[in-house]
XYZ file of C-alpha atoms in Angstrom:
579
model
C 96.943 99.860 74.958
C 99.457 102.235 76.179
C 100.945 104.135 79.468
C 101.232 107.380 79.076
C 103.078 109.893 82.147
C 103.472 113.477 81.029
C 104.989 116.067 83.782
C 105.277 120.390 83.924
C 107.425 122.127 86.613
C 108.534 125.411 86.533
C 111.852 124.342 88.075
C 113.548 121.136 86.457
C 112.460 117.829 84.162
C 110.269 115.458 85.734
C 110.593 111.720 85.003
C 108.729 109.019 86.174
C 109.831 106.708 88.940
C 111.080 103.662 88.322
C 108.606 102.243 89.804
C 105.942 104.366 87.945
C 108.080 103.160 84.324
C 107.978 99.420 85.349
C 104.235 99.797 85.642
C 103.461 101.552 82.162
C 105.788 99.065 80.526
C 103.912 96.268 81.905
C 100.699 98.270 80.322
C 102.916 98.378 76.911
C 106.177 96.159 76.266
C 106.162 97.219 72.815
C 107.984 100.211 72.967
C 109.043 102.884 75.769
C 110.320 106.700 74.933
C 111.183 109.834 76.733
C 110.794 113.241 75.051
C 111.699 116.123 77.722
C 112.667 120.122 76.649
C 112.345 123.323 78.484
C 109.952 126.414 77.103
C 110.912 129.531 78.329
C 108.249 132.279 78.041
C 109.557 135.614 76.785
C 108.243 139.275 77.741
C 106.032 141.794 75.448
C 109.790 142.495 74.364
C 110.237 139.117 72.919
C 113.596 139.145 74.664
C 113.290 138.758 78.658
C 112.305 135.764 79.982
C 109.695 135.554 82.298
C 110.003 132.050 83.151
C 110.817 128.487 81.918
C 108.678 125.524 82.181
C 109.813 121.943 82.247
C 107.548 119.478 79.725
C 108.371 116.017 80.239
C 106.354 112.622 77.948
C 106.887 109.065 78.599
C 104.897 106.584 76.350
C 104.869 103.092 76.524
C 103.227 101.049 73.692
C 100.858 97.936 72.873
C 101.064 97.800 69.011
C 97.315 96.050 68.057
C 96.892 98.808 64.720
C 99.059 99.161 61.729
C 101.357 96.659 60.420
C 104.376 97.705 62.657
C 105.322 99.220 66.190
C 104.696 103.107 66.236
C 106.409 104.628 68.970
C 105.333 107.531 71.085
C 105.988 109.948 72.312
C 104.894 110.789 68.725
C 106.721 114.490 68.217
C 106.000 116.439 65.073
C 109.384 118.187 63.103
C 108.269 120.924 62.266
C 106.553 122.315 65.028
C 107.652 120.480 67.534
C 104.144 119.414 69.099
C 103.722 115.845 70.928
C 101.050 113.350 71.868
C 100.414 110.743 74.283
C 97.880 108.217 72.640
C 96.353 105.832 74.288
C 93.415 104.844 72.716
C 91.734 103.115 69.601
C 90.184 105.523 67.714
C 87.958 103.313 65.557
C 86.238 106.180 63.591
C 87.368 109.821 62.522
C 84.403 112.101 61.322
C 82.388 108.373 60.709
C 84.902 106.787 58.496
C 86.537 103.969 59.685
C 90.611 104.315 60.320
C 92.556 101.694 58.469
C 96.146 101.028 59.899
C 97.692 102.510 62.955
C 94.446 105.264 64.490
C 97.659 106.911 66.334
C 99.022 108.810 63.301
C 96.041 110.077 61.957
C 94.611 111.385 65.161
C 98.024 113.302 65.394
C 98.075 114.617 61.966
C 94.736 115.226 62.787
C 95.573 117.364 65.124
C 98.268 119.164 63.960
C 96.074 120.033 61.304
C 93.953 121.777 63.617
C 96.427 123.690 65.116
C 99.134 124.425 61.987
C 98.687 127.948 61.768
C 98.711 130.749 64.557
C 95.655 132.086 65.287
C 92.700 132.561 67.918
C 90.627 129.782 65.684
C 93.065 126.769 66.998
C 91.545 125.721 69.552
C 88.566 125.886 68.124
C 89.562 123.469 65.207
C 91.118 121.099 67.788
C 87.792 120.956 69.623
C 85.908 119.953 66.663
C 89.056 117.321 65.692
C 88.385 116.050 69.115
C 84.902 115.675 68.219
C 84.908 113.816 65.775
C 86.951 111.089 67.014
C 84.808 107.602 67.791
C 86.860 105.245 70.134
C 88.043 104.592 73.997
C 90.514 107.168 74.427
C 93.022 108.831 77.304
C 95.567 111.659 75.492
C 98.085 114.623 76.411
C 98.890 116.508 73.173
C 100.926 119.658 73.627
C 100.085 122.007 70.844
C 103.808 123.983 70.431
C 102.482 126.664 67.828
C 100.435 127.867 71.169
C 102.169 126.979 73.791
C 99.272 125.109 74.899
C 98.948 121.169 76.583
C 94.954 119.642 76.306
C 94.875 116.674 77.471
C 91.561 113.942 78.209
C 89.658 110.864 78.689
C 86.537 110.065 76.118
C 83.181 111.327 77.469
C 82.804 107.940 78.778
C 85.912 107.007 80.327
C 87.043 104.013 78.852
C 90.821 104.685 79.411
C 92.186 105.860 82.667
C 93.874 108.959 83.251
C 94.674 110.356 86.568
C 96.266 114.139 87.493
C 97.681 115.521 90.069
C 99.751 118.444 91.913
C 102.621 117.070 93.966
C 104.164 118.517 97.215
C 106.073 121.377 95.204
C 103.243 122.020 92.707
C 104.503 119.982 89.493
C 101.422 118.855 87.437
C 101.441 115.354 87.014
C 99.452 112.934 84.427
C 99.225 109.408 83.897
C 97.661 106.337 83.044
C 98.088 104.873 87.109
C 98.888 106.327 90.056
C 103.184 107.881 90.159
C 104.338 106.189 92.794
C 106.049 109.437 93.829
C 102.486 111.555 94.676
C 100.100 109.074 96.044
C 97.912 111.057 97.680
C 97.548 113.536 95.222
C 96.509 111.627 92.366
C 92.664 111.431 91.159
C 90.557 109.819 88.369
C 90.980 113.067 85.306
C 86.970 113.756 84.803
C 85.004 112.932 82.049
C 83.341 116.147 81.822
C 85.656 117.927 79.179
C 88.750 118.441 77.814
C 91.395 120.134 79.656
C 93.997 123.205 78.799
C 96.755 124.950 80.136
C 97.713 127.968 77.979
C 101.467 128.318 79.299
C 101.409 131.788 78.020
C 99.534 132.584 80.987
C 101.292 131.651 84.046
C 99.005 131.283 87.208
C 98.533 133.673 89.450
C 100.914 133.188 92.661
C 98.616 135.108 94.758
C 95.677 132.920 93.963
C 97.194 129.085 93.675
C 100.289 129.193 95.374
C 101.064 126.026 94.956
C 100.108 125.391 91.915
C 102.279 126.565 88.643
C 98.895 126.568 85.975
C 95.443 127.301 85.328
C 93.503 124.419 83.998
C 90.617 124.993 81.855
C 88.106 122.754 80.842
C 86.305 122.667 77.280
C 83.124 121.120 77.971
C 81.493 118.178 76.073
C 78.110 119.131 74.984
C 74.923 116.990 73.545
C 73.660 120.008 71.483
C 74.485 118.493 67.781
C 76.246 122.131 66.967
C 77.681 123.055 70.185
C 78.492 126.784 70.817
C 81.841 127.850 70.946
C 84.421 126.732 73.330
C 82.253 123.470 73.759
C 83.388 119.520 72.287
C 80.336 117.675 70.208
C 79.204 114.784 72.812
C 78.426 111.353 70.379
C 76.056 110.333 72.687
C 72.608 112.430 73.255
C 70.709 112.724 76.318
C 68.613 109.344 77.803
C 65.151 109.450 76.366
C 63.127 110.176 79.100
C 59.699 109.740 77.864
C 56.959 107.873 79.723
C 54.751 105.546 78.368
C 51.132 106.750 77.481
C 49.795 103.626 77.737
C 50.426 99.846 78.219
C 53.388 99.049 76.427
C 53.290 95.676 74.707
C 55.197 92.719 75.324
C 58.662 92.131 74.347
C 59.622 88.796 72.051
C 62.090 87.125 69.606
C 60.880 89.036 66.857
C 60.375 92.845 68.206
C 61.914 95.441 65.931
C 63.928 96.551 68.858
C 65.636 92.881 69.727
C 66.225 92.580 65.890
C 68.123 95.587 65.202
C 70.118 95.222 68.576
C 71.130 91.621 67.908
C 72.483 93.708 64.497
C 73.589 96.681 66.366
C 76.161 95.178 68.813
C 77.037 92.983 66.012
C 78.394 95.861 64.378
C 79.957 97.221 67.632
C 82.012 94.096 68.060
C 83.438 93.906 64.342
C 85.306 96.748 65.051
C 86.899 95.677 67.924
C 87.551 91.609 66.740
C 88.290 92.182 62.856
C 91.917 92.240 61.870
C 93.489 91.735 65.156
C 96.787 91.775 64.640
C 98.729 88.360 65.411
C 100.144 88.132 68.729
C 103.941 86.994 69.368
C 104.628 83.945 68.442
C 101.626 82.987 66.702
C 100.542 79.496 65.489
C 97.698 79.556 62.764
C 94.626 77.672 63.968
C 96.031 77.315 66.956
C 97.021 80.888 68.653
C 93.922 82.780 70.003
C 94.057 86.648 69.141
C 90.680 87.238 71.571
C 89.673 86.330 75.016
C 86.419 86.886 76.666
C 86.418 87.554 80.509
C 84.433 84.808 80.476
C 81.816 84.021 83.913
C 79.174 82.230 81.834
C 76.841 85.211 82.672
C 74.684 86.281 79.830
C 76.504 89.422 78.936
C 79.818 87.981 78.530
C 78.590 84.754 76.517
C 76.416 86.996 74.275
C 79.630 88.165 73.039
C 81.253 84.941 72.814
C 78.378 83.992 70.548
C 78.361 86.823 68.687
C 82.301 86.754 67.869
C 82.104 83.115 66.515
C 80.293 84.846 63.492
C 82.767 87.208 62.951
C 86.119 85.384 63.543
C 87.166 83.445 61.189
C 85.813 79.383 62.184
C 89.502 78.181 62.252
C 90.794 80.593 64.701
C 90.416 79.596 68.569
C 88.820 81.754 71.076
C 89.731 81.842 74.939
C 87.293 81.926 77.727
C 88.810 83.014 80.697
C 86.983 82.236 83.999
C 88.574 83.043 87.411
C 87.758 81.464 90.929
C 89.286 81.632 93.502
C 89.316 80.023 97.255
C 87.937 81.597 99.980
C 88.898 80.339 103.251
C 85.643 81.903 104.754
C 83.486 79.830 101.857
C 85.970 76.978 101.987
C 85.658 76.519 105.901
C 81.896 76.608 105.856
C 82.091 73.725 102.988
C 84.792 72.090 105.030
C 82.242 72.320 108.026
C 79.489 70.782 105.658
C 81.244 68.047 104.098
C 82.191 66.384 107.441
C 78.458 66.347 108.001
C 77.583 64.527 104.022
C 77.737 61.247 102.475
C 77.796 63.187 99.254
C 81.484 63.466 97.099
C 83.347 65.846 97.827
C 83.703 68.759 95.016
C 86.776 71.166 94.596
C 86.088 74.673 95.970
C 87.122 76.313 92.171
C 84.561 73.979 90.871
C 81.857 75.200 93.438
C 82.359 79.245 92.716
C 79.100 80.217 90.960
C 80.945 81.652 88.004
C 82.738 78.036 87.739
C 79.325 76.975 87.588
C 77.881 78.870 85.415
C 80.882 79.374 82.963
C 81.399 75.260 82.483
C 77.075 75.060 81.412
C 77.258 78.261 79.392
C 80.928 76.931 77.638
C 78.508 73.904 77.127
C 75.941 75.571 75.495
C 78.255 77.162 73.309
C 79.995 73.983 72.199
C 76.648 72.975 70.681
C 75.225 75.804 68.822
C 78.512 76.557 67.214
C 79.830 73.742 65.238
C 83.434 73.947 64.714
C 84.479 76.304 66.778
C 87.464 75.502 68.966
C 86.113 77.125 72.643
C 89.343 77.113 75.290
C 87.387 76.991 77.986
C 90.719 78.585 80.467
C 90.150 77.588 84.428
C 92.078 79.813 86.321
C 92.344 78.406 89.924
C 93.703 80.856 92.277
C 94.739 79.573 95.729
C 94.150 82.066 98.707
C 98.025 81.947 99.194
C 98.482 83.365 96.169
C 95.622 86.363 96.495
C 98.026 87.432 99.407
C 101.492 87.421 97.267
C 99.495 89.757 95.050
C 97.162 91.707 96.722
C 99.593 94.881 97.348
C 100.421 95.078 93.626
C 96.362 95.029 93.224
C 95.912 97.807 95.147
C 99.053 99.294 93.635
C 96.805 99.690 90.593
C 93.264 100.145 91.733
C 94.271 103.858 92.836
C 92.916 106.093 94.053
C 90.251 103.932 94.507
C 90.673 102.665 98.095
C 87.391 100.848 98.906
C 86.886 96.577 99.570
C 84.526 96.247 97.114
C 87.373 98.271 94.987
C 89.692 95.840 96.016
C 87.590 92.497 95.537
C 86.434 93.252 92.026
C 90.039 94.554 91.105
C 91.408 91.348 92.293
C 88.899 89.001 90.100
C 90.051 91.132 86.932
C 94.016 91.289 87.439
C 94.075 87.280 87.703
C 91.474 87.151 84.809
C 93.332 89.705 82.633
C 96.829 87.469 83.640
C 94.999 84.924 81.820
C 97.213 81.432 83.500
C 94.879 78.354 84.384
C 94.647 75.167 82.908
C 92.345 73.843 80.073
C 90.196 70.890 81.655
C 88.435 68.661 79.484
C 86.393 67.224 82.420
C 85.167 69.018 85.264
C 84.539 65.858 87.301
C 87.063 63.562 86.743
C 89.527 63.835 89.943
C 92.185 61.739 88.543
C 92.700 64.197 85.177
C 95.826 66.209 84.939
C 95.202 69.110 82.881
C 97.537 70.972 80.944
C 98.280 74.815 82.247
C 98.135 77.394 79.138
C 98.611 81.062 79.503
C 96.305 82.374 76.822
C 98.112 84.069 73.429
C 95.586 86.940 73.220
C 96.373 90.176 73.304
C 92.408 91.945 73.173
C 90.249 91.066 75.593
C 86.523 91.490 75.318
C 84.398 92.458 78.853
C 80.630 92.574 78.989
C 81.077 95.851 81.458
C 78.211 98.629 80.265
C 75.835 96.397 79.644
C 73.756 96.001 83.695
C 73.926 99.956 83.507
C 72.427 100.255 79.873
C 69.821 97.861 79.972
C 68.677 98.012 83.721
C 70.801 94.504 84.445
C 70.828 95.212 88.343
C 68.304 94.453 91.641
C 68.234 97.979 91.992
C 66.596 98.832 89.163
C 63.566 96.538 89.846
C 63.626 98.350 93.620
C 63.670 101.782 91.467
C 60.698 100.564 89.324
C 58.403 98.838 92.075
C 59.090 101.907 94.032
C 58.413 105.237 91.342
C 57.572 103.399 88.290
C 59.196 103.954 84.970
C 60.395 107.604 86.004
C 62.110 105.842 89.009
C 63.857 103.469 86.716
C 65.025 106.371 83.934
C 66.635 108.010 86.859
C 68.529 105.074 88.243
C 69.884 104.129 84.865
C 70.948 107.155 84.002
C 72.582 107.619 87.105
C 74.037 104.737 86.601
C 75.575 105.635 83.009
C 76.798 108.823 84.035
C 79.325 107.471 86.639
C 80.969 103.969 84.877
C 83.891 106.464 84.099
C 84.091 107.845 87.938
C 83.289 104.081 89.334
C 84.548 101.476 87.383
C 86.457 101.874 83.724
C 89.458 104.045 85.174
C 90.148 101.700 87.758
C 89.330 98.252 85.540
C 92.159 99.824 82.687
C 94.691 99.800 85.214
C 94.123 96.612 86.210
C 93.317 94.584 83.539
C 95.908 96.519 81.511
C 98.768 95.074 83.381
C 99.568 91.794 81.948
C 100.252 94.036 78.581
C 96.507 93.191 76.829
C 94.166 95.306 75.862
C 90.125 95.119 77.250
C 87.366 95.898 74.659
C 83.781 96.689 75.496
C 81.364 96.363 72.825
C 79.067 97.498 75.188
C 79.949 100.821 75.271
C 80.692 101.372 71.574
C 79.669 105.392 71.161
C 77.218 104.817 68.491
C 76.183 101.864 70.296
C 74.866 103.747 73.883
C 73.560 106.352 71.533
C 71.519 104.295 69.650
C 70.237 102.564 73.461
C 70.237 106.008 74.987
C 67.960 106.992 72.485
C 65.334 104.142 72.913
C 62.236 104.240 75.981
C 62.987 102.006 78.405
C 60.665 99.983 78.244
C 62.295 97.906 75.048
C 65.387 97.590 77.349
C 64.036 95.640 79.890
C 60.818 94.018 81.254
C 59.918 95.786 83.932
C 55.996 96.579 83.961
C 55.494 94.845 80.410
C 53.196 91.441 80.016
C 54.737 88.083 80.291
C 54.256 85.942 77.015
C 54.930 82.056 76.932
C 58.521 82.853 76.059
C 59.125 85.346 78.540
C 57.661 83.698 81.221
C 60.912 82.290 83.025
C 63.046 85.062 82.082
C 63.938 87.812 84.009
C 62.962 91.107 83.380
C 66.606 93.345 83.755
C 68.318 93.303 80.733
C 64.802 91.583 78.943
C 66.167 92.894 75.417
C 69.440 91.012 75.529
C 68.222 88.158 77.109
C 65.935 87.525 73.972
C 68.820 88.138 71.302
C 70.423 85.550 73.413
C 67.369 83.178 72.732
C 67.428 84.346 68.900
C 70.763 82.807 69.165
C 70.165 79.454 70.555
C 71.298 80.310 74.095
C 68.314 79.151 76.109
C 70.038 78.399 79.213
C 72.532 81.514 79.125
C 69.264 83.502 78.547
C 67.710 82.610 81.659
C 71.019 82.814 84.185
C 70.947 85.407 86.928
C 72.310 88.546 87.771
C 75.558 87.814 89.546
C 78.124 90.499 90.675
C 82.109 89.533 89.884
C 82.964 89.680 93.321
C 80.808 87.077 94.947
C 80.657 84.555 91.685
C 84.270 83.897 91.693
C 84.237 84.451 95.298
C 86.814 87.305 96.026
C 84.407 89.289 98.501
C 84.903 88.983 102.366
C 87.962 86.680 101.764
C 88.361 87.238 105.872
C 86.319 86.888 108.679
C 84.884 90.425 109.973
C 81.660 92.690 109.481
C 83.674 94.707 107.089
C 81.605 96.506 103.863
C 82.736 97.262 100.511
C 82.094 100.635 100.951
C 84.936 100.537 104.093
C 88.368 101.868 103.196
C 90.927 100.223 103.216
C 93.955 100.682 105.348
């Protein structure tokens, strides 16, 4: 994980705040670098100048590839070209990248772009094509004069832009604390260029010192010109001609997905580097946001075949108190016999996160499972909840607010490890997990239909109804949800995988009817009879894997199982802004 700021006036250098550095340091202590010059842009003459233009890259780094820190700004001799990585890219051209990805995807680039000639960009689109991974970039391409910089076609690592008051281009991984109100989410629709050849036109953009164009991803498996090879292909749309039968343990479809997000998360657990300080058999390397739901503990399950047995592995499960929820209890005890239990221990996710860590313990023998309670009093949602929103920009909504809340304490990863959930006289330790990578179970509700909504869609228009929703659904996570959960969970310096939402992974989904997703409008067998429909595919290779229980547990949203929606009294929505 890194932070990446990159700045272009046509009047002086740039830098971040200090505010804005403290920030992308927090996002990577590894390493932090400044590389800042001036390009002036000469006349037909080759003499006059026309004008100068300012180029300013900070990088801050998380070193998790290669066997030692590689700092960026990366700059290359030579030519003098930079990039701003930030990004794992686990595949070039389908080969998997051994040591640091950072390196090769810039010597991949400069490859590209080596030689002078209308072909470059070209080359660089097809480089950029072929690269499999969560990605956010500025490269600035000095044999053109050109900067491209961009998110992955999902937009699994956040990059925001923005003009400020005098018409400086800014970009960076979180909002500059300088231009505030400028600043929104860079698209996931292409890849964008500035040739600085070709200054913009005063006349037109007054305030602005650039044209920005965008290269276009594109689904077509030879894209025309101009246009950057999308991995993932178009949801299959296709309606069923006839009763489609019954989903089980043994379908070919829950087989090779069980093998298929296997796959997906052995690139993102093998050969974690060891974090500072390390302890063998003792030190965890990965965490799981960890609420007991099924998506979250199908990884967990999952990983203990991969990691090696002697290694730990961290669940981290927030809850926090609610002095709406805890008033009501309050109210409700006074009226009981019954004992009294604490109001961490009564959050859903609590709940369900002790009875899936359970379930866990048993089907996988020798596995040490840190089951991490992280207890956060409503005292301490207030000390932070400024620096929350700090990070969650642009997005200014409640729900915004309450699910970006749940994931900064999660992500800080400070509780206590509690052998007992019910003995009141047990003092358990506190432990701030080791790991550095951080697996999330986000992409998984949109791919396989996990939400109410998508039974409303299907009771209402049938399969058709349901296509549409999902693939609404899809085609926003990067607008809705990853930009903003990067800069969140990326602040306690660890880095948040989602197996989910491996390329080759959604393509391979994308590519299936949707009717092997999920259960919607298929018969119920003896197996399936208790089980939901959303998300009916995953729910089995949960079964296949001896997770009856985690199988069967409902769809819960963050915010209200660890209890961080409508902290205060009011008739307030999460679609309100905030003030």
């Amino acid at each position: 994980m890194c932070g990446i700021f990159f700045s272009l006036s046509s009047s002086n250098m740039i830098p971040p705040t200090q505010e804005t550095c403290n920030l992308l340091k927090q996002r990577g202590p590894d390493s932090c670098k400044t590389h800042a010059f001036q390009k002036d842009i000469k006349g037909q003459d080759g003499s006059t100048s026309l004008l100068s233009y300012y180029l300013t890259f900070t990088s801050t780094v998380l070193s998790l590839r290669g066997d030692h820190v590689y700092t960026q700004p990366l700059v290359d001799p030579a030519t003098q070209s930079v990039l701003c990585w930030n990004g794992e890219a686990w595949k070039i051209g389908g080969e998997r990248v051994q040591g640091n990805d950072t390196e090769d995807v810039f010597n991949l680039f400069l490859q590209a772009v080596q030689f002078e000639s209308k072909d470059a960009t070209e080359r660089l689109v097809k480089a950029i094509g072929s690269l499999s991974g969560p990605f956010a970039f500025v490269f600035y391409d000095a044999v053109h004069s050109r900067v491209f910089y961009s998110r992955d076609c999902l937009g699994r690592r956040s990059l925001l832009e923005g003009f400020d008051e005098n018409g400086n281009l800014k970009i960076c991984s979180i909002c500059d604390s300088s231009s505030i109100s400028c600043f929104r989410e860079v698209g996931t629709e292409g890849v964008y260029t500035i040739d600085l050849e070709r200054p913009q036109d005063p006349t037109v953009y007054p305030r602005e010192l650039c044209q920005i164009q965008t290269l276009p991803w594109s689904s077509d498996p030879s894209p025309s010109a101009g246009h950057i090879r999308k991995p993932i292909p178009p949801m299959n749309t296709s309606l069923p001609t006839e009763q489609p039968p019954a989903l089980t343990t043994d379908s070919p479809f829950v087989k090779e997905l069980e093998s298929m997000l296997r796959q997906s998360l052995e690139l993102r657990i093998q050969n974690v580097p060891e974090p500072p300080n390390y302890l063998p058999g003792k030190t965890a390397k990965t965490a799981v946001l960890f609420s007991g739901g099924l998506d979250c503990t199908l990884l967990a399950r999952l990983s203990h075949d991969i990691i090696p047995l002697d290694e730990p592995i961290d669940l981290l499960n927030v809850a926090f108190e609610n002095p709406r929820v805890a008033a009501a209890a309050k109210a409700n005890q006074q009226n009981s016999s019954s004992p009294s239990i604490s109001i961490y221990e009564n959050c859903p996710d609590r709940m369900t996160g002790r009875s899936a860590h359970s379930e866990l313990q048993k089907t996988c023998a020798g596995r040490t499972w840190r089951f991490i309670a992280i207890d956060i009093p409503y005292s301490e949602t207030l000390a932070h909840r400024e620096q929350v929103k700090r990070l969650m920009r642009p997005h200014n909504t409640e729900m915004d607010q309450s699910i970006a809340c749940a994931l900064y304490f999660a992500s800080r990863g400070q509780g206590t490890i509690q052998s007992s959930a019910t003995d009141p006289h047990s003092h358990p330790p506190s432990y701030t997990t080791s790991a550095r990578v951080l697996l999330s179970g986000l992409g998984a509700d949109e791919l396989f239909a996990g939400y109410g909504r998508h039974g409303v869609a299907f009771n209402r228009g049938g399969f058709q109804d349901l296509i549409s929703e999902i693939n609404l659904d899809v085609s926003r996570l990067g607008s809705r949800n990853l930009g903003r959960d990067d800069r969140v969970l990326s602040h306690w310096g660890r880095e948040t995988r989602f197996p989910y939402l491996d390329e080759e992974f959604v393509a391979w989904v994308s590519r299936a009817p949707v009717w092997v997703k999920c259960g919607f409008g298929l018969p119920e067998t003896e197996a399936t009879a208790d089980i939901d429909s959303e998300k009916l595919a995953l729910r089995l290779v949960a079964l296949r894997l001896g997770l009856s229980k985690v199988s069967r547990e409902k769809k819960r949203a963050i915010q209200f199982g660890a209890r961080t929606a409508k902290m205060e009294t009011g008739r307030s929505k999460g679609t309100d802004a905030l003030s």
